[in-house]
């Protein structure tokens, strides 16, 4: 009356988990293949702070403090303002990106850090 149902309805397949980390060599290859200093700065800040991408994309020029090595973000759920420590390398990439910006792009304290790379310049 009972069959051996290894792949049957009552034994669903378990989903394979995606690895949660990337080997250092592979990350270095990925980082070297990024096309612009803006992308390198964004990835470096993302990895070193652990913030969500949307939280980093919403930052303004006044939110980055290279002297203290802090980035101020607005957290997703609670909307709380939080300062996150970032690596010194991330601020080097950020400075390289900012030095490449066109002079016509607004870089005031309340203006966004991340801009599109082509005209018309918009918030990234």
PDB file of N, CA, C and O in Angstrom, residues 51-56 73-82:
ATOM      1  N   UNK A  51      25.322  49.142   4.754  1.00  0.00           N
ATOM      2  CA  UNK A  51      24.030  49.799   4.548  1.00  0.00           C
ATOM      3  C   UNK A  51      23.357  49.251   3.294  1.00  0.00           C
ATOM      4  O   UNK A  51      23.995  48.671   2.424  1.00  0.00           O
ATOM      5  N   UNK A  52      22.067  49.445   3.207  1.00  0.00           N
ATOM      6  CA  UNK A  52      21.337  49.071   2.005  1.00  0.00           C
ATOM      7  C   UNK A  52      21.707  50.029   0.876  1.00  0.00           C
ATOM      8  O   UNK A  52      22.077  51.182   1.114  1.00  0.00           O
ATOM      9  N   UNK A  53      21.573  49.555  -0.347  1.00  0.00           N
ATOM     10  CA  UNK A  53      21.901  50.394  -1.499  1.00  0.00           C
ATOM     11  C   UNK A  53      21.007  51.630  -1.543  1.00  0.00           C
ATOM     12  O   UNK A  53      21.470  52.731  -1.831  1.00  0.00           O
ATOM     13  N   UNK A  54      19.733  51.470  -1.241  1.00  0.00           N
ATOM     14  CA  UNK A  54      18.820  52.613  -1.275  1.00  0.00           C
ATOM     15  C   UNK A  54      19.173  53.645  -0.210  1.00  0.00           C
ATOM     16  O   UNK A  54      18.976  54.840  -0.407  1.00  0.00           O
ATOM     17  N   UNK A  55      19.712  53.188   0.925  1.00  0.00           N
ATOM     18  CA  UNK A  55      20.123  54.124   1.976  1.00  0.00           C
ATOM     19  C   UNK A  55      21.336  54.936   1.529  1.00  0.00           C
ATOM     20  O   UNK A  55      21.420  56.133   1.784  1.00  0.00           O
ATOM     21  N   UNK A  56      22.273  54.298   0.840  1.00  0.00           N
ATOM     22  CA  UNK A  56      23.447  55.023   0.353  1.00  0.00           C
ATOM     23  C   UNK A  56      23.107  55.961  -0.790  1.00  0.00           C
ATOM     24  O   UNK A  56      23.650  57.059  -0.891  1.00  0.00           O
ATOM     25  N   UNK A  73      23.193  57.911   7.206  1.00  0.00           N
ATOM     26  CA  UNK A  73      22.119  57.387   6.363  1.00  0.00           C
ATOM     27  C   UNK A  73      20.813  57.424   7.127  1.00  0.00           C
ATOM     28  O   UNK A  73      20.799  57.479   8.360  1.00  0.00           O
ATOM     29  N   UNK A  74      19.715  57.395   6.377  1.00  0.00           N
ATOM     30  CA  UNK A  74      18.383  57.278   6.970  1.00  0.00           C
ATOM     31  C   UNK A  74      17.988  55.816   6.817  1.00  0.00           C
ATOM     32  O   UNK A  74      17.876  55.307   5.703  1.00  0.00           O
ATOM     33  N   UNK A  75      17.799  55.120   7.945  1.00  0.00           N
ATOM     34  CA  UNK A  75      17.500  53.690   7.922  1.00  0.00           C
ATOM     35  C   UNK A  75      16.130  53.445   7.328  1.00  0.00           C
ATOM     36  O   UNK A  75      15.222  54.275   7.428  1.00  0.00           O
ATOM     37  N   UNK A  76      15.965  52.289   6.734  1.00  0.00           N
ATOM     38  CA  UNK A  76      14.762  51.973   5.959  1.00  0.00           C
ATOM     39  C   UNK A  76      13.508  51.864   6.818  1.00  0.00           C
ATOM     40  O   UNK A  76      12.514  52.527   6.558  1.00  0.00           O
ATOM     41  N   UNK A  77      13.513  51.029   7.814  1.00  0.00           N
ATOM     42  CA  UNK A  77      12.291  50.752   8.554  1.00  0.00           C
ATOM     43  C   UNK A  77      11.890  51.855   9.513  1.00  0.00           C
ATOM     44  O   UNK A  77      10.773  52.353   9.499  1.00  0.00           O
ATOM     45  N   UNK A  78      12.804  52.268  10.360  1.00  0.00           N
ATOM     46  CA  UNK A  78      12.483  53.222  11.411  1.00  0.00           C
ATOM     47  C   UNK A  78      12.626  54.672  10.976  1.00  0.00           C
ATOM     48  O   UNK A  78      12.217  55.566  11.707  1.00  0.00           O
ATOM     49  N   UNK A  79      13.238  54.912   9.819  1.00  0.00           N
ATOM     50  CA  UNK A  79      13.528  56.258   9.323  1.00  0.00           C
ATOM     51  C   UNK A  79      14.443  57.015  10.281  1.00  0.00           C
ATOM     52  O   UNK A  79      14.475  58.241  10.293  1.00  0.00           O
ATOM     53  N   UNK A  80      15.188  56.295  11.097  1.00  0.00           N
ATOM     54  CA  UNK A  80      16.118  56.908  12.033  1.00  0.00           C
ATOM     55  C   UNK A  80      17.398  57.296  11.301  1.00  0.00           C
ATOM     56  O   UNK A  80      17.850  56.607  10.395  1.00  0.00           O
ATOM     57  N   UNK A  81      17.979  58.391  11.700  1.00  0.00           N
ATOM     58  CA  UNK A  81      19.246  58.838  11.137  1.00  0.00           C
ATOM     59  C   UNK A  81      20.367  58.143  11.908  1.00  0.00           C
ATOM     60  O   UNK A  81      20.398  58.186  13.135  1.00  0.00           O
ATOM     61  N   UNK A  82      21.265  57.491  11.185  1.00  0.00           N
ATOM     62  CA  UNK A  82      22.325  56.714  11.823  1.00  0.00           C
ATOM     63  C   UNK A  82      23.649  56.976  11.124  1.00  0.00           C
ATOM     64  O   UNK A  82      23.717  57.027   9.901  1.00  0.00           O
TER      65      UNK A  82
END
